[in-house]
Every structure is written in structure tokens, then in C-alpha cells.
Amino acid sequence: MPAMDASTPFANTKIVRTAFADCRAPDAVAQIAMALGPEPLALVIFFVSPATDLTNFAAQTQKAFPETDVIGCTTAGELGAAGYTEGEIVAIGLPAAHFAAKTLCIKDLGDLRAQERIRAMIQNRNALAADHPDWTSEFAFLMVDGLSTREDALTAELALGLGPVPLFGGSAGDGESFSTTHILHDSAFHTNAAVLVQLRSNCPVQVFKTDHLNPTEQRMVVTAANPTRRLVHEINAEPAAREYARILGKDPEQLSTFTFAAHPVVVRIGDQTHVRAIQRVADNGDLVFFSAIDEGVVLTLAEPEDMVAHLDRELSTLAAQRTPDMILGCDCLLRRVEATQKQVTTEISRVLAKHKVVGFSTYGEQINSMHVNQTFTGVAIYPPEDG
């Protein structure tokens, strides 16, 4: 789907500002700055195609938004004005009249400073509350290097500092190359990094997650694994890829991203199931996962519902009482792969546009203290009650 010009109007959002530009346009940031308008912004979030000239882009953001916090990441595809798109820069501007934000950049995900980060998060939350005591809505948004393998540990750590504040987020992408992903903060792109933004608003918000996968009765046990590298060596005491293929009735040599998207596995934690998506088959027959995996974990094969009907139903639920001004969404790359395989990308795009969803396709998603896959996470932002 082609990128849209930054001047393209977006679904009549009245609170949140949105803008879109072709990533190849030399003046893309200038286009976006003009489309976002002169209203003071508390935060600008960019979702940037990996085809963008990142160094030039970062320099332009510093010139265009010298007084505004700017964050962002590279993508595995964008969610733009008309749904799924590629080769685009998507921007979201949160007006200072309705939002206040504090950002925390983690520039080395291997540097364990849990107590220092938790202390900073508590201070940020207290400062936001002190500055805007009459604003009662809070949420946190996380973008993290999607190839770092640190998302699970990071989200668990951050949850300790957030307390009751809901968190959602997405892992930065690199198209389908899985080479290098980038996080934007302070007019520079970083690898092995993450950025957390804590927000307070007078707009009601609802953080959510959804997937269209139903567990079956088919279970398997991880009997040998390397959790640090997210590798599964054996399932049911058999070589992992071969056993997974046997359960599906497929040739292990034919396993592909399409197979993994169509036949995901889930784990049960408490009364909920969470997807543990397979990224690829290693040369030695191991299965490489997108998220945490360990020996003894029971994996359950899941089967998908009709993803178009399911997504429309779930997003409609968010509008049951009031219509959101917009929805900021993080949609797993594997959902996009499945939509492509099933030839429903046009229908999915219509649903996303209908519900005013803007965001990006990810290498993984975060919800509260969990890192998940093949899931859609986001926040619905509603007009103020007195608006």
C-alpha cells in the first residue's frame, strides 16, 4: 500500500494530532511538522520505515521540534491513515493542552540498573501528578530494540516502578530483515536501547491487548532449551523443529514464517494465555522464539479465528460507550504476515482506518509486565469528559 502525503487528513481526530509522509521525501519531517500544526505539543512519536535515511531524519527532527520531546522507532511496517502501509513515516503529536509526558531512555539494555530506573519512574510519576493534579488518566508507552532479547526482563523490571499505571508497547522492527532495529530519543537513533514515556492526561484512556487465537487440546512440552538465546532444542524429547512439524503434519524442511503465523503456540499464565511466537528454524533444527522460553514450559497449539471479524469486534468494543479520538496501536509482524497469507490485508486496513488506529507493526508487544507476540496492544484515547 503506498505511503500517504503528510497533508492527508486523518479521520477527523480532534485531540491527537497525526501526520504521514513518504520516507523517501527529502522534506518529510518538515511536511510532518506543518501537518501537526502550530499547537504546542507535549510529545511527538515517530514510527519510521527502516528504509528511511535515519541520520538525516534524526537531524531534521531536532530542527523541526526544538522545544518538544521526540521519541520513536523503526518498524516492521506502519499503520497509517489507510491502515497497513510501508515506506512511510507516521507521526503522532500529543497536545500540551491535554497531555504531559516524561521520557526515560535506556541506552544499554544489558546494564542492569533496576533500582535507579524504578526511582526515576516514581519521581516522574510524582512530578506529573504535581504539575497536573486535576488530570487523572495515566498510562506508559514503551518502545524497545526488537532484536535485543531483553524485552521480557525489561517489562518485568519496569512494572515494579509503574505500580498501578498500565503499560503497553512494541518492539522496534526492521521490516522482515531482522538485521538491526533502532530507537529514537534526543535526536539520535540507538540500538540495544529502549525508551519509556510516562503520560498523564485529561483524556480518558483504555490500554488493551487482543489476539484472535484459540487454544486447542494439542499440547507439547519444552524438554531442552536455552532461555538466554530464546532457543528450544527439544520438544517432547525430540528435535524441536522436527517434532513441531510432526504435530502439524508437515515436512520440517518446509517450515516458514507463514507456518508459524498460521500455527502459533501459547502458554497459560494464571487465567490468561499469551502467544510465544516462533521466529525461525535455526540451521541445526532448533526453534528460535520471539520471546522468553524455558525448559518445562507447556506449549499449546492455537488456531486462529477470522482475524478481520475478530479485530473489528474487539475495536468496536472500545467504542461501546464513547468513540475514541484515536487508537495508538502496536500490531505484531506475524499478524501482518498472516493477513498477507490469507489475502485479507485490504480488509484489515479498512478496519484499522475505520477505528482510527495509528501505529506500527512490531517484532513483539508489551502489556503491563509481559512481553508477548502475535498480539495487538494499544491505547484508546477518548475526548475529555467535558469536551
mmCIF file of C-alpha atoms in Angstrom:
data_model
loop_
_atom_site.group_PDB
_atom_site.id
_atom_site.type_symbol
_atom_site.label_atom_id
_atom_site.label_comp_id
_atom_site.label_asym_id
_atom_site.label_seq_id
_atom_site.Cartn_x
_atom_site.Cartn_y
_atom_site.Cartn_z
ATOM 1 C CA MET A 1 0.000 0.000 0.000
ATOM 2 C CA PRO A 2 1.568 3.365 -0.926
ATOM 3 C CA ALA A 3 2.563 5.924 1.660
ATOM 4 C CA MET A 4 0.301 8.915 2.040
ATOM 5 C CA ASP A 5 1.219 12.570 1.826
ATOM 6 C CA ALA A 6 1.608 14.380 5.147
ATOM 7 C CA SER A 7 -1.259 16.667 4.250
ATOM 8 C CA THR A 8 -3.721 13.783 4.006
ATOM 9 C CA PRO A 9 -6.451 14.377 6.632
ATOM 10 C CA PHE A 10 -6.897 11.587 9.121
ATOM 11 C CA ALA A 11 -10.374 10.539 10.200
ATOM 12 C CA ASN A 12 -11.236 13.789 11.951
ATOM 13 C CA THR A 13 -9.267 13.304 15.148
ATOM 14 C CA LYS A 14 -9.933 16.346 17.305
ATOM 15 C CA ILE A 15 -7.465 15.891 20.167
ATOM 16 C CA VAL A 16 -4.470 13.880 18.987
ATOM 17 C CA ARG A 17 -2.538 15.206 16.003
ATOM 18 C CA THR A 18 -1.406 12.782 13.283
ATOM 19 C CA ALA A 19 0.680 13.143 10.148
ATOM 20 C CA PHE A 20 2.123 10.877 7.465
ATOM 21 C CA ALA A 21 4.878 11.213 4.874
ATOM 22 C CA ASP A 22 6.790 9.129 2.349
ATOM 23 C CA CYS A 23 10.064 8.091 3.979
ATOM 24 C CA ARG A 24 11.936 8.954 0.769
ATOM 25 C CA ALA A 25 10.786 12.574 0.740
ATOM 26 C CA PRO A 26 13.768 14.854 1.480
ATOM 27 C CA ASP A 27 11.485 17.208 3.418
ATOM 28 C CA ALA A 28 9.464 14.511 5.196
ATOM 29 C CA VAL A 29 9.975 15.971 8.685
ATOM 30 C CA ALA A 30 9.113 19.480 7.507
ATOM 31 C CA GLN A 31 5.923 18.112 5.913
ATOM 32 C CA ILE A 32 5.011 16.385 9.159
ATOM 33 C CA ALA A 33 5.762 19.408 11.325
ATOM 34 C CA MET A 34 3.468 21.515 9.154
ATOM 35 C CA ALA A 35 0.704 18.893 9.244
ATOM 36 C CA LEU A 36 0.913 18.581 13.045
ATOM 37 C CA GLY A 37 0.305 22.308 13.249
ATOM 38 C CA PRO A 38 1.489 25.138 15.488
ATOM 39 C CA GLU A 39 -0.283 23.939 18.656
ATOM 40 C CA PRO A 40 2.257 23.272 21.462
ATOM 41 C CA LEU A 41 2.927 19.548 21.769
ATOM 42 C CA ALA A 42 3.940 17.640 24.882
ATOM 43 C CA LEU A 43 5.343 14.765 22.821
ATOM 44 C CA VAL A 44 5.874 13.663 19.227
ATOM 45 C CA ILE A 45 6.115 9.927 18.483
ATOM 46 C CA PHE A 46 7.553 8.736 15.181
ATOM 47 C CA PHE A 47 7.170 5.292 13.606
ATOM 48 C CA VAL A 48 9.829 5.214 10.927
ATOM 49 C CA SER A 49 10.227 2.863 7.979
ATOM 50 C CA PRO A 50 13.674 1.188 8.073
ATOM 51 C CA ALA A 51 14.137 2.459 4.505
ATOM 52 C CA THR A 52 14.483 5.989 5.917
ATOM 53 C CA ASP A 53 17.819 7.825 5.962
ATOM 54 C CA LEU A 54 17.934 7.682 9.741
ATOM 55 C CA THR A 55 20.855 10.043 10.329
ATOM 56 C CA ASN A 56 19.301 12.782 8.214
ATOM 57 C CA PHE A 57 15.884 12.139 9.722
ATOM 58 C CA ALA A 58 17.160 12.493 13.300
ATOM 59 C CA ALA A 59 18.892 15.772 12.470
ATOM 60 C CA GLN A 60 15.691 17.121 10.906
ATOM 61 C CA THR A 61 13.623 16.294 13.991
ATOM 62 C CA GLN A 62 15.938 18.379 16.151
ATOM 63 C CA LYS A 63 15.412 21.389 13.892
ATOM 64 C CA ALA A 64 11.660 20.882 13.493
ATOM 65 C CA PHE A 65 10.823 20.242 17.168
ATOM 66 C CA PRO A 66 13.454 22.044 19.258
ATOM 67 C CA GLU A 67 11.145 22.543 22.267
ATOM 68 C CA THR A 68 9.305 19.205 22.179
ATOM 69 C CA ASP A 69 10.233 15.726 23.406
ATOM 70 C CA VAL A 70 10.601 13.468 20.360
ATOM 71 C CA ILE A 71 10.755 9.671 20.520
ATOM 72 C CA GLY A 72 10.279 6.873 18.018
ATOM 73 C CA CYS A 73 11.493 3.641 16.495
ATOM 74 C CA THR A 74 11.958 1.776 13.247
ATOM 75 C CA THR A 75 9.189 -0.561 12.170
ATOM 76 C CA ALA A 76 8.238 -3.823 10.520
ATOM 77 C CA GLY A 77 5.624 -1.822 8.618
ATOM 78 C CA GLU A 78 3.469 1.131 9.571
ATOM 79 C CA LEU A 79 -0.188 1.656 10.495
ATOM 80 C CA GLY A 80 -1.091 4.824 8.659
ATOM 81 C CA ALA A 81 -4.147 6.790 7.614
ATOM 82 C CA ALA A 82 -5.471 3.944 5.456
ATOM 83 C CA GLY A 83 -4.279 1.004 7.571
ATOM 84 C CA TYR A 84 -1.293 -1.147 6.647
ATOM 85 C CA THR A 85 1.412 0.716 4.779
ATOM 86 C CA GLU A 86 5.147 0.509 4.136
ATOM 87 C CA GLY A 87 7.842 3.018 3.313
ATOM 88 C CA GLU A 88 6.136 5.647 5.410
ATOM 89 C CA ILE A 89 6.872 7.881 8.377
ATOM 90 C CA VAL A 90 3.942 8.032 10.794
ATOM 91 C CA ALA A 91 3.826 10.776 13.426
ATOM 92 C CA ILE A 92 1.604 11.293 16.452
ATOM 93 C CA GLY A 93 1.537 14.620 18.273
ATOM 94 C CA LEU A 94 0.097 14.819 21.775
ATOM 95 C CA PRO A 95 -1.000 18.406 22.518
ATOM 96 C CA ALA A 96 0.284 20.011 25.713
ATOM 97 C CA ALA A 97 -3.282 21.191 26.385
ATOM 98 C CA HIS A 98 -4.272 17.582 27.072
ATOM 99 C CA PHE A 99 -1.084 15.613 27.809
ATOM 100 C CA ALA A 100 2.047 15.817 29.929
ATOM 101 C CA ALA A 101 4.947 13.434 29.377
ATOM 102 C CA LYS A 102 8.218 12.319 30.959
ATOM 103 C CA THR A 103 10.624 10.132 28.985
ATOM 104 C CA LEU A 104 13.243 7.678 30.212
ATOM 105 C CA CYS A 105 15.825 6.413 27.709
ATOM 106 C CA ILE A 106 17.623 3.151 28.492
ATOM 107 C CA LYS A 107 20.698 3.188 26.243
ATOM 108 C CA ASP A 108 22.160 -0.182 27.233
ATOM 109 C CA LEU A 109 19.693 -2.993 27.878
ATOM 110 C CA GLY A 110 22.477 -5.140 29.318
ATOM 111 C CA ASP A 111 23.265 -2.569 32.013
ATOM 112 C CA LEU A 112 21.202 -3.638 34.993
ATOM 113 C CA ARG A 113 20.146 -0.568 36.962
ATOM 114 C CA ALA A 114 16.744 -1.668 38.175
ATOM 115 C CA GLN A 115 16.618 0.405 41.358
ATOM 116 C CA GLU A 116 17.861 3.545 39.609
ATOM 117 C CA ARG A 117 15.237 3.203 36.865
ATOM 118 C CA ILE A 118 12.442 2.445 39.304
ATOM 119 C CA ARG A 119 13.381 5.502 41.357
ATOM 120 C CA ALA A 120 13.357 7.684 38.219
ATOM 121 C CA MET A 121 9.948 6.349 37.175
ATOM 122 C CA ILE A 122 8.440 7.071 40.591
ATOM 123 C CA GLN A 123 9.890 10.591 40.516
ATOM 124 C CA ASN A 124 8.497 11.149 37.011
ATOM 125 C CA ARG A 125 5.044 9.983 38.017
ATOM 126 C CA ASN A 126 5.046 12.193 41.106
ATOM 127 C CA ALA A 127 6.178 15.198 39.065
ATOM 128 C CA LEU A 128 3.410 14.681 36.507
ATOM 129 C CA ALA A 129 0.816 14.413 39.285
ATOM 130 C CA ALA A 130 2.132 17.549 40.996
ATOM 131 C CA ASP A 131 2.060 19.555 37.766
ATOM 132 C CA HIS A 132 -1.412 18.348 36.725
ATOM 133 C CA PRO A 133 -3.342 17.315 39.853
ATOM 134 C CA ASP A 134 -6.706 17.616 38.095
ATOM 135 C CA TRP A 135 -5.719 15.208 35.298
ATOM 136 C CA THR A 136 -6.449 11.650 36.358
ATOM 137 C CA SER A 137 -5.636 9.481 33.317
ATOM 138 C CA GLU A 138 -2.253 7.750 33.284
ATOM 139 C CA PHE A 139 -0.514 5.257 31.029
ATOM 140 C CA ALA A 140 3.001 4.311 29.931
ATOM 141 C CA PHE A 141 4.250 3.518 26.440
ATOM 142 C CA LEU A 142 7.405 1.507 25.720
ATOM 143 C CA MET A 143 9.480 1.080 22.557
ATOM 144 C CA VAL A 144 12.390 -1.365 22.755
ATOM 145 C CA ASP A 145 15.020 -2.839 20.429
ATOM 146 C CA GLY A 146 13.226 -5.798 18.859
ATOM 147 C CA LEU A 147 16.408 -7.840 18.418
ATOM 148 C CA SER A 148 17.795 -7.313 21.924
ATOM 149 C CA THR A 149 16.137 -10.410 23.506
ATOM 150 C CA ARG A 150 15.795 -8.219 26.613
ATOM 151 C CA GLU A 151 12.101 -7.306 26.376
ATOM 152 C CA ASP A 152 10.914 -9.906 28.892
ATOM 153 C CA ALA A 153 13.336 -8.830 31.606
ATOM 154 C CA LEU A 154 12.798 -5.140 30.890
ATOM 155 C CA THR A 155 8.994 -5.180 31.089
ATOM 156 C CA ALA A 156 9.091 -7.181 34.330
ATOM 157 C CA GLU A 157 11.531 -4.633 35.773
ATOM 158 C CA LEU A 158 9.579 -1.572 34.642
ATOM 159 C CA ALA A 159 6.333 -2.918 36.078
ATOM 160 C CA LEU A 160 7.836 -2.565 39.555
ATOM 161 C CA GLY A 161 8.219 1.181 39.054
ATOM 162 C CA LEU A 162 4.855 1.774 37.396
ATOM 163 C CA GLY A 163 2.652 0.411 40.137
ATOM 164 C CA PRO A 164 -0.998 0.581 39.034
ATOM 165 C CA VAL A 165 -0.252 2.525 35.828
ATOM 166 C CA PRO A 166 -0.972 0.374 32.742
ATOM 167 C CA LEU A 167 1.836 -0.110 30.228
ATOM 168 C CA PHE A 168 1.764 -1.177 26.608
ATOM 169 C CA GLY A 169 4.325 -1.069 23.852
ATOM 170 C CA GLY A 170 6.027 -2.606 20.876
ATOM 171 C CA SER A 171 9.419 -3.934 19.861
ATOM 172 C CA ALA A 172 11.108 -1.948 17.102
ATOM 173 C CA GLY A 173 11.339 -3.646 13.729
ATOM 174 C CA ASP A 174 13.490 -3.839 10.612
ATOM 175 C CA GLY A 175 10.934 -4.871 8.013
ATOM 176 C CA GLU A 176 11.393 -8.606 7.520
ATOM 177 C CA SER A 177 15.203 -8.352 7.501
ATOM 178 C CA PHE A 178 15.783 -8.975 11.252
ATOM 179 C CA SER A 179 19.122 -7.184 10.978
ATOM 180 C CA THR A 180 19.154 -4.010 13.124
ATOM 181 C CA THR A 181 16.379 -2.102 14.871
ATOM 182 C CA HIS A 182 16.583 1.448 16.188
ATOM 183 C CA ILE A 183 15.108 3.565 18.982
ATOM 184 C CA LEU A 184 14.835 7.356 18.576
ATOM 185 C CA HIS A 185 15.488 9.636 21.543
ATOM 186 C CA ASP A 186 17.063 13.069 21.906
ATOM 187 C CA SER A 187 17.507 13.464 18.119
ATOM 188 C CA ALA A 188 19.565 10.282 17.762
ATOM 189 C CA PHE A 189 18.877 6.649 16.915
ATOM 190 C CA HIS A 190 20.147 3.977 19.315
ATOM 191 C CA THR A 191 20.473 0.190 19.202
ATOM 192 C CA ASN A 192 20.244 -2.162 22.196
ATOM 193 C CA ALA A 193 18.080 0.549 23.742
ATOM 194 C CA ALA A 194 14.558 1.354 24.858
ATOM 195 C CA VAL A 195 12.529 4.458 25.584
ATOM 196 C CA LEU A 196 9.705 4.620 28.103
ATOM 197 C CA VAL A 197 7.285 7.525 28.194
ATOM 198 C CA GLN A 198 5.005 8.111 31.167
ATOM 199 C CA LEU A 199 1.927 10.178 30.371
ATOM 200 C CA ARG A 200 -0.770 11.997 32.277
ATOM 201 C CA SER A 201 -3.862 13.405 30.571
ATOM 202 C CA ASN A 202 -7.287 14.910 30.996
ATOM 203 C CA CYS A 203 -8.441 12.495 28.261
ATOM 204 C CA PRO A 204 -9.886 9.162 29.403
ATOM 205 C CA VAL A 205 -7.767 6.260 28.139
ATOM 206 C CA GLN A 206 -8.042 2.486 27.910
ATOM 207 C CA VAL A 207 -4.975 0.276 27.480
ATOM 208 C CA PHE A 208 -5.770 -3.097 25.910
ATOM 209 C CA LYS A 209 -4.420 -6.226 24.279
ATOM 210 C CA THR A 210 -6.090 -8.671 21.938
ATOM 211 C CA ASP A 211 -5.337 -11.674 19.764
ATOM 212 C CA HIS A 212 -7.538 -13.878 17.621
ATOM 213 C CA LEU A 213 -6.048 -17.224 18.698
ATOM 214 C CA ASN A 214 -7.927 -20.000 20.478
ATOM 215 C CA PRO A 215 -6.027 -22.762 22.342
ATOM 216 C CA THR A 216 -6.619 -26.308 21.129
ATOM 217 C CA GLU A 217 -6.198 -29.565 23.055
ATOM 218 C CA GLN A 218 -2.826 -30.221 21.400
ATOM 219 C CA ARG A 219 -0.033 -29.682 23.933
ATOM 220 C CA MET A 220 3.725 -30.136 23.851
ATOM 221 C CA VAL A 221 6.467 -29.773 26.456
ATOM 222 C CA VAL A 222 9.791 -27.954 26.028
ATOM 223 C CA THR A 223 12.325 -30.538 27.203
ATOM 224 C CA ALA A 224 15.570 -28.747 26.276
ATOM 225 C CA ALA A 225 16.107 -25.021 25.787
ATOM 226 C CA ASN A 226 18.484 -22.081 26.055
ATOM 227 C CA PRO A 227 16.359 -19.325 27.660
ATOM 228 C CA THR A 228 19.014 -16.630 27.235
ATOM 229 C CA ARG A 229 19.037 -17.058 23.471
ATOM 230 C CA ARG A 230 15.322 -17.941 23.197
ATOM 231 C CA LEU A 231 16.190 -21.305 21.659
ATOM 232 C CA VAL A 232 14.225 -24.513 22.000
ATOM 233 C CA HIS A 233 16.362 -27.565 21.297
ATOM 234 C CA GLU A 234 13.810 -30.280 22.050
ATOM 235 C CA ILE A 235 10.045 -30.652 22.254
ATOM 236 C CA ASN A 236 8.685 -33.851 23.788
ATOM 237 C CA ALA A 237 12.318 -35.078 23.964
ATOM 238 C CA GLU A 238 12.595 -34.858 20.161
ATOM 239 C CA PRO A 239 14.438 -32.327 17.972
ATOM 240 C CA ALA A 240 12.284 -29.191 18.220
ATOM 241 C CA ALA A 241 11.589 -28.285 14.589
ATOM 242 C CA ARG A 242 11.012 -31.894 13.586
ATOM 243 C CA GLU A 243 8.550 -32.504 16.445
ATOM 244 C CA TYR A 244 6.662 -29.266 15.826
ATOM 245 C CA ALA A 245 6.354 -30.208 12.137
ATOM 246 C CA ARG A 246 5.197 -33.725 13.041
ATOM 247 C CA ILE A 247 2.426 -32.330 15.242
ATOM 248 C CA LEU A 248 1.279 -30.145 12.361
ATOM 249 C CA GLY A 249 1.576 -32.986 9.844
ATOM 250 C CA LYS A 250 4.100 -31.017 7.817
ATOM 251 C CA ASP A 251 7.552 -31.562 6.336
ATOM 252 C CA PRO A 252 10.146 -29.999 8.717
ATOM 253 C CA GLU A 253 12.038 -28.722 5.680
ATOM 254 C CA GLN A 254 9.015 -26.656 4.664
ATOM 255 C CA LEU A 255 8.526 -24.721 7.915
ATOM 256 C CA SER A 256 8.345 -20.977 7.232
ATOM 257 C CA THR A 257 7.214 -17.677 8.722
ATOM 258 C CA PHE A 258 3.808 -18.382 7.188
ATOM 259 C CA THR A 259 3.651 -21.726 9.029
ATOM 260 C CA PHE A 260 4.489 -20.107 12.363
ATOM 261 C CA ALA A 261 1.919 -17.347 11.852
ATOM 262 C CA ALA A 262 -0.800 -19.831 10.952
ATOM 263 C CA HIS A 263 0.023 -22.337 13.727
ATOM 264 C CA PRO A 264 1.193 -20.385 16.794
ATOM 265 C CA VAL A 265 1.726 -21.752 20.280
ATOM 266 C CA VAL A 266 0.547 -20.182 23.533
ATOM 267 C CA VAL A 267 1.372 -20.543 27.216
ATOM 268 C CA ARG A 268 -1.076 -20.219 30.078
ATOM 269 C CA ILE A 269 -0.170 -17.775 32.835
ATOM 270 C CA GLY A 270 -2.830 -17.541 35.503
ATOM 271 C CA ASP A 271 -6.197 -17.434 33.766
ATOM 272 C CA GLN A 272 -4.839 -15.937 30.538
ATOM 273 C CA THR A 273 -2.994 -17.302 27.528
ATOM 274 C CA HIS A 274 -0.100 -15.466 25.890
ATOM 275 C CA VAL A 275 1.440 -16.191 22.500
ATOM 276 C CA ARG A 276 5.021 -17.454 22.331
ATOM 277 C CA ALA A 277 5.696 -16.963 18.640
ATOM 278 C CA ILE A 278 8.355 -18.837 16.673
ATOM 279 C CA GLN A 279 10.665 -16.635 14.629
ATOM 280 C CA ARG A 280 12.519 -19.216 12.535
ATOM 281 C CA VAL A 281 14.225 -22.591 12.374
ATOM 282 C CA ALA A 282 17.947 -22.481 13.166
ATOM 283 C CA ASP A 283 20.380 -24.334 10.912
ATOM 284 C CA ASN A 284 20.695 -27.135 13.483
ATOM 285 C CA GLY A 285 16.922 -27.675 13.772
ATOM 286 C CA ASP A 286 16.355 -25.591 16.906
ATOM 287 C CA LEU A 287 13.343 -23.303 17.058
ATOM 288 C CA VAL A 288 14.150 -19.633 17.640
ATOM 289 C CA PHE A 289 11.390 -17.819 19.549
ATOM 290 C CA PHE A 290 10.448 -14.143 19.682
ATOM 291 C CA SER A 291 10.047 -14.162 23.467
ATOM 292 C CA ALA A 292 11.012 -15.929 26.682
ATOM 293 C CA ILE A 293 11.017 -19.708 26.646
ATOM 294 C CA ASP A 294 12.359 -22.262 29.115
ATOM 295 C CA GLU A 295 12.548 -25.963 29.821
ATOM 296 C CA GLY A 296 9.388 -27.435 31.300
ATOM 297 C CA VAL A 297 7.089 -24.894 29.656
ATOM 298 C CA VAL A 298 3.911 -26.427 28.294
ATOM 299 C CA LEU A 299 3.080 -25.060 24.849
ATOM 300 C CA THR A 300 -0.437 -25.328 23.493
ATOM 301 C CA LEU A 301 -1.132 -25.200 19.773
ATOM 302 C CA ALA A 302 -3.582 -22.433 18.896
ATOM 303 C CA GLU A 303 -5.852 -21.969 15.919
ATOM 304 C CA PRO A 304 -6.878 -18.553 14.609
ATOM 305 C CA GLU A 305 -10.343 -17.101 14.323
ATOM 306 C CA ASP A 306 -11.310 -14.956 11.357
ATOM 307 C CA MET A 307 -8.888 -12.121 12.053
ATOM 308 C CA VAL A 308 -10.876 -9.433 10.230
ATOM 309 C CA ALA A 309 -14.110 -10.070 12.113
ATOM 310 C CA HIS A 310 -12.258 -10.517 15.391
ATOM 311 C CA LEU A 311 -10.318 -7.238 15.082
ATOM 312 C CA ASP A 312 -13.435 -5.278 14.121
ATOM 313 C CA ARG A 313 -15.321 -6.761 17.076
ATOM 314 C CA GLU A 314 -12.533 -6.020 19.558
ATOM 315 C CA LEU A 315 -12.006 -2.439 18.393
ATOM 316 C CA SER A 316 -15.758 -1.847 18.332
ATOM 317 C CA THR A 317 -15.866 -2.874 21.993
ATOM 318 C CA LEU A 318 -13.555 0.043 22.773
ATOM 319 C CA ALA A 319 -16.217 2.332 21.292
ATOM 320 C CA ALA A 320 -19.152 0.750 23.114
ATOM 321 C CA GLN A 321 -19.626 3.715 25.478
ATOM 322 C CA ARG A 322 -17.754 6.514 23.702
ATOM 323 C CA THR A 323 -15.905 6.752 20.396
ATOM 324 C CA PRO A 324 -12.135 7.109 20.797
ATOM 325 C CA ASP A 325 -10.477 10.171 19.334
ATOM 326 C CA MET A 326 -7.869 7.711 18.072
ATOM 327 C CA ILE A 327 -6.132 4.438 18.944
ATOM 328 C CA LEU A 328 -2.359 4.128 19.179
ATOM 329 C CA GLY A 329 -1.604 0.530 18.216
ATOM 330 C CA CYS A 330 1.280 -1.953 18.215
ATOM 331 C CA ASP A 331 0.487 -4.827 15.854
ATOM 332 C CA CYS A 332 2.744 -7.873 15.597
ATOM 333 C CA LEU A 333 4.528 -8.514 12.307
ATOM 334 C CA LEU A 334 3.215 -12.091 12.399
ATOM 335 C CA ARG A 335 -0.347 -10.783 12.258
ATOM 336 C CA ARG A 336 0.617 -8.831 9.143
ATOM 337 C CA VAL A 337 2.222 -11.980 7.696
ATOM 338 C CA GLU A 338 -0.953 -13.950 8.382
ATOM 339 C CA ALA A 339 -3.100 -11.251 6.795
ATOM 340 C CA THR A 340 -0.886 -11.350 3.707
ATOM 341 C CA GLN A 341 -1.019 -15.139 3.531
ATOM 342 C CA LYS A 342 -4.808 -15.125 3.815
ATOM 343 C CA GLN A 343 -5.148 -12.192 1.394
ATOM 344 C CA VAL A 344 -7.061 -10.024 3.862
ATOM 345 C CA THR A 345 -4.673 -7.069 4.181
ATOM 346 C CA THR A 346 -7.150 -4.768 2.441
ATOM 347 C CA GLU A 347 -9.920 -5.795 4.835
ATOM 348 C CA ILE A 348 -7.680 -5.418 7.885
ATOM 349 C CA SER A 349 -6.613 -1.988 6.652
ATOM 350 C CA ARG A 350 -10.239 -0.924 6.345
ATOM 351 C CA VAL A 351 -10.889 -1.990 9.937
ATOM 352 C CA LEU A 352 -7.825 -0.117 11.201
ATOM 353 C CA ALA A 353 -8.784 3.051 9.327
ATOM 354 C CA LYS A 354 -12.414 2.793 10.432
ATOM 355 C CA HIS A 355 -11.352 2.749 14.087
ATOM 356 C CA LYS A 356 -8.714 5.490 13.643
ATOM 357 C CA VAL A 357 -5.743 3.286 14.504
ATOM 358 C CA VAL A 358 -2.247 4.707 14.036
ATOM 359 C CA GLY A 359 0.975 2.930 14.980
ATOM 360 C CA PHE A 360 3.354 0.291 13.708
ATOM 361 C CA SER A 361 3.986 -3.386 13.064
ATOM 362 C CA THR A 362 6.326 -4.810 15.681
ATOM 363 C CA TYR A 363 8.737 -7.625 16.463
ATOM 364 C CA GLY A 364 6.820 -8.195 19.715
ATOM 365 C CA GLU A 365 4.430 -6.424 22.043
ATOM 366 C CA GLN A 366 4.361 -5.453 25.701
ATOM 367 C CA ILE A 367 1.400 -5.332 28.052
ATOM 368 C CA ASN A 368 1.956 -4.425 31.703
ATOM 369 C CA SER A 369 4.710 -6.792 32.940
ATOM 370 C CA MET A 370 4.536 -9.167 29.957
ATOM 371 C CA HIS A 371 6.303 -9.397 26.602
ATOM 372 C CA VAL A 372 4.062 -11.193 24.089
ATOM 373 C CA ASN A 373 3.837 -11.982 20.370
ATOM 374 C CA GLN A 374 1.262 -12.215 17.584
ATOM 375 C CA THR A 375 -0.808 -9.770 19.591
ATOM 376 C CA PHE A 376 -2.263 -6.300 19.142
ATOM 377 C CA THR A 377 -1.652 -3.923 22.064
ATOM 378 C CA GLY A 378 -2.615 -0.292 22.290
ATOM 379 C CA VAL A 379 -4.360 2.588 23.997
ATOM 380 C CA ALA A 380 -7.688 4.102 23.067
ATOM 381 C CA ILE A 381 -7.681 7.854 23.749
ATOM 382 C CA TYR A 382 -11.080 9.495 24.272
ATOM 383 C CA PRO A 383 -12.091 13.170 24.234
ATOM 384 C CA PRO A 384 -12.210 14.770 27.698
ATOM 385 C CA GLU A 385 -15.459 14.228 29.572
ATOM 386 C CA ASP A 386 -16.179 17.940 29.445
ATOM 387 C CA GLY A 387 -15.042 18.215 25.810
#
